[in-house]
Short mmCIF file of C-alpha atoms in Angstrom, two decimals:
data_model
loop_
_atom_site.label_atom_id
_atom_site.label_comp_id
_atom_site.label_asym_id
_atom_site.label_seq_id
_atom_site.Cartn_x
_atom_site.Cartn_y
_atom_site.Cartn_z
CA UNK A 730 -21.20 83.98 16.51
CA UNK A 731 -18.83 86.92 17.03
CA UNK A 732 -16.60 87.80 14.45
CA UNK A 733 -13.50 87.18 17.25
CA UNK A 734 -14.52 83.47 17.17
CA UNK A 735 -14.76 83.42 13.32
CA UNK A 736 -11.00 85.23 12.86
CA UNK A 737 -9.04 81.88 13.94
CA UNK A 738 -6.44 80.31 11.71
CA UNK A 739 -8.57 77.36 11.03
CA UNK A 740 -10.71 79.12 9.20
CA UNK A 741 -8.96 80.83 6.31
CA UNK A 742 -10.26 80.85 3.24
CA UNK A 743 -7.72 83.19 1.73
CA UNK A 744 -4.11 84.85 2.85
CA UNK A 745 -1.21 86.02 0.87
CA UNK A 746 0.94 83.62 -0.84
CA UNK A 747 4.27 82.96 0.88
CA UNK A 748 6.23 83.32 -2.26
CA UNK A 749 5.04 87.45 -2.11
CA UNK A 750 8.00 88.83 -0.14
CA UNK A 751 6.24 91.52 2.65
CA UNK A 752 6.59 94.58 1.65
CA UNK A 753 4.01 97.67 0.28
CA UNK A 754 4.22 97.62 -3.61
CA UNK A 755 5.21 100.44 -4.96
CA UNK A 756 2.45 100.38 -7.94
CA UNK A 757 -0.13 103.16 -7.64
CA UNK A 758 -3.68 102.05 -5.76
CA UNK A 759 -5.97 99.63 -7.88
CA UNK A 760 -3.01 98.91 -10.79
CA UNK A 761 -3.27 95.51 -12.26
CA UNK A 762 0.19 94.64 -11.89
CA UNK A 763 -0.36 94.12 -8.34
CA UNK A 764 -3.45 91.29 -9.02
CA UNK A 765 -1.36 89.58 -11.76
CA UNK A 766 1.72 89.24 -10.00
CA UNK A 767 -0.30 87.92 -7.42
CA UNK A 768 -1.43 85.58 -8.96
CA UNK A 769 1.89 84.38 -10.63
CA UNK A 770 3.49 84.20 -6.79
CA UNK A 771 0.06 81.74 -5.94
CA UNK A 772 0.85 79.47 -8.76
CA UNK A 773 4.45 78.96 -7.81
CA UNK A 774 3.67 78.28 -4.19
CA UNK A 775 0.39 75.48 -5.48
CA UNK A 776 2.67 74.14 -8.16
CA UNK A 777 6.07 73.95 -5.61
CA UNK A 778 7.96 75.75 -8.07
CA UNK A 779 9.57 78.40 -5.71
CA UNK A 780 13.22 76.07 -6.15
CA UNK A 781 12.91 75.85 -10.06
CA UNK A 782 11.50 79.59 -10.89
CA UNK A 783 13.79 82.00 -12.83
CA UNK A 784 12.07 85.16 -14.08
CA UNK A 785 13.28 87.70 -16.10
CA UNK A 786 12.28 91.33 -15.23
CA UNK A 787 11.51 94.02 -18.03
CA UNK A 788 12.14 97.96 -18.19
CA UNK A 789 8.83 99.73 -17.25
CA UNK A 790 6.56 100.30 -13.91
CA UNK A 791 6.95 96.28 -13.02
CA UNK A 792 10.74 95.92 -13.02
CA UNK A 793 10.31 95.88 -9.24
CA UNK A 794 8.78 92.71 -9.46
CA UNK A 795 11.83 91.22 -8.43
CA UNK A 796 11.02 92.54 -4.79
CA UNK A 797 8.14 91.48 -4.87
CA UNK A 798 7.74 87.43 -5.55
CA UNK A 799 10.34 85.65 -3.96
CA UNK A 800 12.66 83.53 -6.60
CA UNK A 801 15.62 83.76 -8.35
CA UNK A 802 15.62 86.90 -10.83
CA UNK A 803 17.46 88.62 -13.57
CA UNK A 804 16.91 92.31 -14.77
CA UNK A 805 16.89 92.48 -18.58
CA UNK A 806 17.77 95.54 -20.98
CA UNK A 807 14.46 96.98 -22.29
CA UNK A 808 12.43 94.84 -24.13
CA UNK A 809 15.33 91.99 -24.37
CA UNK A 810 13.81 89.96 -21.75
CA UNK A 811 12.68 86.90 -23.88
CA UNK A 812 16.70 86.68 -25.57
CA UNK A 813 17.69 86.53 -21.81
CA UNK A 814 15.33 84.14 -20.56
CA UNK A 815 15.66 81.87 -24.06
CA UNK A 816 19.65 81.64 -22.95
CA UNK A 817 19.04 80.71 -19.31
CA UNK A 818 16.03 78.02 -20.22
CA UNK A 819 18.60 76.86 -22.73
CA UNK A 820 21.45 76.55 -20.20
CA UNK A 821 18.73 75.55 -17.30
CA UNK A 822 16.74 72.81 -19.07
CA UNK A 823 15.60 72.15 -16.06
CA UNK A 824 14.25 75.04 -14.33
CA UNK A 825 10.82 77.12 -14.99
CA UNK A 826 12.14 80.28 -17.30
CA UNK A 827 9.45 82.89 -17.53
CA UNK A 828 9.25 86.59 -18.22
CA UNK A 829 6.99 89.37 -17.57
CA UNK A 830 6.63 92.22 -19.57
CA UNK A 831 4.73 95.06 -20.31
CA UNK A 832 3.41 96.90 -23.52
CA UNK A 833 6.40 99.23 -24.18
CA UNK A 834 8.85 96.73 -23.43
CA UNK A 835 7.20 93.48 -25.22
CA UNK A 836 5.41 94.99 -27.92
CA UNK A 837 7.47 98.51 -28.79
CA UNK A 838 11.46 98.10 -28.42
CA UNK A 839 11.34 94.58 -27.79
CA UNK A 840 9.19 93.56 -30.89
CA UNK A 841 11.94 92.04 -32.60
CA UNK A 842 12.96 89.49 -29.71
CA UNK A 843 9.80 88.44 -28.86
CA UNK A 844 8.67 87.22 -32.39
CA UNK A 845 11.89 85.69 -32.91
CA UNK A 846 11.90 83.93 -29.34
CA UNK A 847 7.98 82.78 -30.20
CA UNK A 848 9.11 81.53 -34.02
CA UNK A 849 11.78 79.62 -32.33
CA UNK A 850 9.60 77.89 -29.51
CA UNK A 851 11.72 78.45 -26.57
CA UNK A 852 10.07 76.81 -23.76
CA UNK A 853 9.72 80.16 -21.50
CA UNK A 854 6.61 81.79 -20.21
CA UNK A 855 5.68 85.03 -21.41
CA UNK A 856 3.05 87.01 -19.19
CA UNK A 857 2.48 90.53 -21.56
CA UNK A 858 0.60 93.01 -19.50
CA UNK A 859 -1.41 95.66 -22.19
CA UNK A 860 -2.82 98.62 -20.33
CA UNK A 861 -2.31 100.50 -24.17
CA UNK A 862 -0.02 103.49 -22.52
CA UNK A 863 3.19 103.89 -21.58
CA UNK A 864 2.80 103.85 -17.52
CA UNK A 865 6.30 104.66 -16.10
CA UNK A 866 6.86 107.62 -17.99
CA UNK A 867 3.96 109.63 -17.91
CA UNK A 868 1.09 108.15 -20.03
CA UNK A 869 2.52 108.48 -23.36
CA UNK A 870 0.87 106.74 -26.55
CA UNK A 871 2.24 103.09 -26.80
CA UNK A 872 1.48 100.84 -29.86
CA UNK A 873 -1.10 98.79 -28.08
CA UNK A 874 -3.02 102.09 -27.92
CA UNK A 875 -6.20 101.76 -28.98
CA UNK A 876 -7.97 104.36 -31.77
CA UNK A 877 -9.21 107.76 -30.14
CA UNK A 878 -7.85 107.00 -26.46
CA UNK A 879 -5.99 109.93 -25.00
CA UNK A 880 -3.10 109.91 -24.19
CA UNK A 881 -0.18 112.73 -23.03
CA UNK A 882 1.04 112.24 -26.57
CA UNK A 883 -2.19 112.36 -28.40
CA UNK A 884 -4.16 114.61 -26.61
CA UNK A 885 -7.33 114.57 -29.04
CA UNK A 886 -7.08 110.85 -29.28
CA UNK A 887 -5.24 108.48 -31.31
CA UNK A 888 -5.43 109.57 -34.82
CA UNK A 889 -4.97 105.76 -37.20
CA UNK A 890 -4.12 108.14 -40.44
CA UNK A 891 -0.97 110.58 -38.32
CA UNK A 892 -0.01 108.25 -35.57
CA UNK A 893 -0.29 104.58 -37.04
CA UNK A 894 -2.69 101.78 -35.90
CA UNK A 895 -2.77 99.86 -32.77
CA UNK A 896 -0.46 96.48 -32.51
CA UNK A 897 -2.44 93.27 -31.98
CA UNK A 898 1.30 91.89 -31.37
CA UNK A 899 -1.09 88.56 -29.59
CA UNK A 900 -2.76 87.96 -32.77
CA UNK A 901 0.43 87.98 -34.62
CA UNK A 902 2.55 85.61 -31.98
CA UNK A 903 -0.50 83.36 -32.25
CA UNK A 904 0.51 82.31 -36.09
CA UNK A 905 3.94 82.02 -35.32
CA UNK A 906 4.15 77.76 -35.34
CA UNK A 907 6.86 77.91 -32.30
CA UNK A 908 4.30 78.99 -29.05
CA UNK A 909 1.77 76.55 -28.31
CA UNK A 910 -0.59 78.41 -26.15
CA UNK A 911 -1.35 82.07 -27.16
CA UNK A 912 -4.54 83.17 -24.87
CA UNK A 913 -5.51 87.03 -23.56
CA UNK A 914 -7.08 87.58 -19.90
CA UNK A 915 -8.29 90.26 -17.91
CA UNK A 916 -7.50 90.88 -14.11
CA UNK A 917 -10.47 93.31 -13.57
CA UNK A 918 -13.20 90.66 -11.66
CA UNK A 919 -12.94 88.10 -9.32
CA UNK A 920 -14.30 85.48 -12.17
CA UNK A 921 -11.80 87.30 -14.63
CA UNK A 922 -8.91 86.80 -12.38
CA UNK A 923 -9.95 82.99 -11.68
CA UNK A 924 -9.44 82.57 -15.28
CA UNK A 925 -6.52 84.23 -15.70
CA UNK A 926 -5.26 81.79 -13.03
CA UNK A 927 -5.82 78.71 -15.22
CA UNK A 928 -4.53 80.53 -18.27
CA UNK A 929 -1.32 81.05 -16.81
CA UNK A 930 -1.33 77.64 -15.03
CA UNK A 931 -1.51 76.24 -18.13
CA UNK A 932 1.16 78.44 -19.90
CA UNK A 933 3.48 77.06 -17.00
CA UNK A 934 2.45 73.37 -17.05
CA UNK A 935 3.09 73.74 -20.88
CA UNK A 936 6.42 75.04 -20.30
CA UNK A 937 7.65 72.50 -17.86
CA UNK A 938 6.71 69.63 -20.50
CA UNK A 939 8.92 71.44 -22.99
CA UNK A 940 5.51 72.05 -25.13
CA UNK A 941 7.02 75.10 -26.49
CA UNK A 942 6.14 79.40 -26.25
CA UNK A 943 3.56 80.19 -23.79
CA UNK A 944 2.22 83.48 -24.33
CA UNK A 945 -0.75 85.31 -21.99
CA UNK A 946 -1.51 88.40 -22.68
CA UNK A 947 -3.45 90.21 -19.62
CA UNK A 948 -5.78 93.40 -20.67
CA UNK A 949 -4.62 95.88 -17.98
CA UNK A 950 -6.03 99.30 -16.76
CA UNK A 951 -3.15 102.03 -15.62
CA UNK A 952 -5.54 103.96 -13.92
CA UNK A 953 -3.04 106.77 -13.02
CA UNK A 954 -2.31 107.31 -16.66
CA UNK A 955 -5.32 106.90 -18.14
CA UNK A 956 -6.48 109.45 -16.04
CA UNK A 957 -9.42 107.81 -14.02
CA UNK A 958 -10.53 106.13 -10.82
CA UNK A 959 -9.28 102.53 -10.44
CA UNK A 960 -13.11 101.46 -10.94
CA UNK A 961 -13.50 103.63 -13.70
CA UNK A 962 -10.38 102.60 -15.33
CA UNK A 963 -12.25 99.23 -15.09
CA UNK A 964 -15.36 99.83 -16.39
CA UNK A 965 -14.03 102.33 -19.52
CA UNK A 966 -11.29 99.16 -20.44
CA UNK A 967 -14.64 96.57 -20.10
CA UNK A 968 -16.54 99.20 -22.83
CA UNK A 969 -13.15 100.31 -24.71
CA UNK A 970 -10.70 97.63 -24.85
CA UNK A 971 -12.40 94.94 -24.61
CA UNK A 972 -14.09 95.19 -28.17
CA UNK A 973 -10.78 95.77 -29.84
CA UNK A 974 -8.48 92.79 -27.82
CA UNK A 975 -11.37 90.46 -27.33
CA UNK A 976 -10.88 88.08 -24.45
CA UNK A 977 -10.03 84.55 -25.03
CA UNK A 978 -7.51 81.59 -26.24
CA UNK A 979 -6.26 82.47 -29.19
CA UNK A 980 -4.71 78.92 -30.05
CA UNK A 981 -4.32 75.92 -27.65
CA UNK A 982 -2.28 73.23 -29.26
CA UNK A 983 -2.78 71.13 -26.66
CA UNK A 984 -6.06 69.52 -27.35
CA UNK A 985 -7.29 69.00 -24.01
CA UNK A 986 -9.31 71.05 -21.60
CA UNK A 987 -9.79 74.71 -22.81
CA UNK A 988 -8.44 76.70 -20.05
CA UNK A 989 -11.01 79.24 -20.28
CA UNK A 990 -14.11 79.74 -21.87
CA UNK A 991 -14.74 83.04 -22.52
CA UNK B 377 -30.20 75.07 8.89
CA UNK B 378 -26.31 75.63 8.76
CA UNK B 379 -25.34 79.23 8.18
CA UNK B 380 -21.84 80.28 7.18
CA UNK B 381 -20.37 83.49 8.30
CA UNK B 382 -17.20 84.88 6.75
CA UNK B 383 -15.20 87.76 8.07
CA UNK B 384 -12.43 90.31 6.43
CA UNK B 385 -9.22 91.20 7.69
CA UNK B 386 -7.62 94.34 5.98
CA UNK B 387 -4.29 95.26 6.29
CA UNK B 388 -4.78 98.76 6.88
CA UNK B 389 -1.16 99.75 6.56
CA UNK B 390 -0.80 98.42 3.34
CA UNK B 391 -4.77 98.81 1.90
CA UNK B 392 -3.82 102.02 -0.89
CA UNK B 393 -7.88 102.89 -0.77
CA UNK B 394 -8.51 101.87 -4.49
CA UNK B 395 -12.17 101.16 -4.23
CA UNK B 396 -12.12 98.03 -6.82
CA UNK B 397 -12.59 95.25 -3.42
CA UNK B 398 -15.81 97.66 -2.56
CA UNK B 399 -16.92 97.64 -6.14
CA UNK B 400 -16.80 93.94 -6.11
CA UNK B 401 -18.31 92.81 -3.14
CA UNK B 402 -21.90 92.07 -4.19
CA UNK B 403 -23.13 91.65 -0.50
CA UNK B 404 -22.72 95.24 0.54
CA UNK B 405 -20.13 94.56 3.08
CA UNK B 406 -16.80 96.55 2.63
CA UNK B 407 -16.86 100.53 2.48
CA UNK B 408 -13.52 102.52 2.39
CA UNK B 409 -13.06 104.19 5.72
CA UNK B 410 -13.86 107.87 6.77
CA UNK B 411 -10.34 107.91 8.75
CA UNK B 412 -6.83 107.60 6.55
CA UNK B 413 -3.50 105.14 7.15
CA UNK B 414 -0.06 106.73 7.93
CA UNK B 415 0.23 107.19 3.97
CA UNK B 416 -2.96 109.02 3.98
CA UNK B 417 -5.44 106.52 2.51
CA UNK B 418 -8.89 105.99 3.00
CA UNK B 419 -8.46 102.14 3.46
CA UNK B 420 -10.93 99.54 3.48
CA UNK B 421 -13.07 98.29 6.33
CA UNK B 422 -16.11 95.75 7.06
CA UNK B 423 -18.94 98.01 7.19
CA UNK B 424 -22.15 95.22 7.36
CA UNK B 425 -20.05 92.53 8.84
CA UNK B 426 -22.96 90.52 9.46
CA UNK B 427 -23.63 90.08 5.87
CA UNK B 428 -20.44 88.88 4.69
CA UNK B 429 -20.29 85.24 3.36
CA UNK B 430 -16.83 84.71 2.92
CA UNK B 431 -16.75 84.07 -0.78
CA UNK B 432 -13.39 85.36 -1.24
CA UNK B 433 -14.42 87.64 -4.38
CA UNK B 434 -12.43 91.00 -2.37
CA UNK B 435 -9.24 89.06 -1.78
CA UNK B 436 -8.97 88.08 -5.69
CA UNK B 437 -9.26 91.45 -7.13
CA UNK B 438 -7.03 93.08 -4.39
CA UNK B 439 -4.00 94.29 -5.87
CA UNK B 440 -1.74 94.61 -2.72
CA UNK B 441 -3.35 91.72 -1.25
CA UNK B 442 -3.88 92.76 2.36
CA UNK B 443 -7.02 91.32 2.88
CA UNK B 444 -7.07 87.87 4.35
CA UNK B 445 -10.53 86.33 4.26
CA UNK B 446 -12.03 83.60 6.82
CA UNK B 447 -15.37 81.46 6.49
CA UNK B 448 -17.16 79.34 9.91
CA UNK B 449 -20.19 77.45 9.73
CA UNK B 450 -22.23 77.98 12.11
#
């Protein structure tokens, strides 16, 4: 069989979701933005939520994610994304409110708002992307930067005793009593972005049964700023990060199905 | 016995040459490409296209998703 008879429409297995708008990203080659929000644009399309969807877009490299997946959108001050989104999921009861963040926005200035909008239990989805580094600007040191990794900031590594220690800002969020799903994925394998599929299916069917905070954190690479290949970017945040933001649900209120097991 | 034969489609225009659809495709199939697109990226091809199996692993970890995969028994 000739690959010409193989290449018919019949036959696909995989194309891009209809809910990605076609353009180039802007994101450099091999960043995990790309994958996750990806992902997010498949699970609207399976789940029909295209109609419903309101996301709320943070300061950082992924604000131009409102280019990219094809719903209604609102651009949020820095790190103020979950106040925004708890006002329109308030007004909207019901429409699907989610937000996506990075590590500078969710876990540096906006801190404050996201513990207060996870104690509260607004029912919004928060997807936290933590490549450790502040991408946009140049690779600085973030708080989500782990112990001895170089940054532009830290050039001999970060140093727990002058610059402070990392933020495990998931580990925190999961004792707050107002989210009901807390769980941290990975986007760098096939398998690991399969599971980071059900994670954040989950977050969103917890959300649309008013089940309270969803929170997924996804352990990111920003190759660019770390300073490395895309697939070595992979394979040092596999031997580097991985041991200090272990992979996993962190709490799953809902007693049913785990959605992952790793 | 019933074979099944998958096949890769890269959108070369949009592939950005990051390597991590090579690094994951355990069948040997996709190599990035001696030549470059108009941005001036090595982008990915099917090098052993008679090995792939369509199991869909490239199109998963592709961050622009340009690759659209097919599968045919045959």
């Amino acid at each position: 069989m000739e690959l010409i008879d193989i290449i018919k429409q019949e036959n696909i297995v995989y194309k891009k979701s209809k809910v990605l708008n076609d353009v180039v990203m802007h994101y450099c080659p091999g960043c995990s933005h790309g994958t996750v929000q990806k992902v997010i644009a498949e699970l609207i399309e399976e789940l029909d939520l295209q109609e419903r969807a309101i996301g709320v877009a943070p300061v950082g490299c992924s604000v131009f994610i409102y280019n990219y997946i094809e719903v209604d959108w609102q651009e949020a001050a820095h790190g103020r994304a979950p106040a925004v989104a708890t006002g329109i999921s308030r007004l909207n009861p019901d429409k699907f409110v989610f937000t996506y963040q990075g590590d500078g926005d969710l876990a540096s200035i906006g801190s404050g708002e996201t513990l207060h909008a996870c104690n509260r239990g607004e029912n919004i989805l928060i997807i936290f992307i933590n490549n450790g580094i502040y991408g946009m600007t140049g690779g600085q040191m973030a708080p989500t930067t782990i112990e001895g990794m170089v940054t532009s900031t830290t050039p001999f590594g970060r140093n727990a005793e002058l610059n402070g220690h990392p933020l495990k800002i998931t580990e925190l969020i999961a004792k707050l009593p107002g989210t009901s799903y807390v769980t941290r994925q990975s986007v760098h394998t096939a398998a690991a972005v399969r599971k980071c599929k059900k994670a954040i299916k989950k977050g969103i069917q917890n959300v649309l049964e008013k089940k309270g905070t969803s929170f997924v954190e996804v352990v990111s690479t920003c190759n660019s700023g770390w300073k490395m290949t895309p697939v070595a970017a992979n394979k040092w945040m596999e031997e580097n990060m991985f041991p200090f933001y272990p992979l996993g649900d962190l709490k799953d209120d809902i007693k049913d199905e785990p959605a992952s097991k790793n | 016995m019933a074979k099944i034969i998958g096949a890769v489609v890269v959108d070369e225009e949009k592939c950005k040459g990051c390597n991590v659809c090579v690094n994951e495709c355990i069948h040997d199939v996709l190599a990035l490409h001696k030549e470059v697109n108009s941005y001036g990226y090595h982008y990915s091809y099917m090098k052993n296209s008679d090995k792939c199996i369509g199991c869909a692993n490239c199109g998963l970890v592709c961050p622009d998703t340009c690759i659209t995969i097919y599968r045919a028994k045959v």
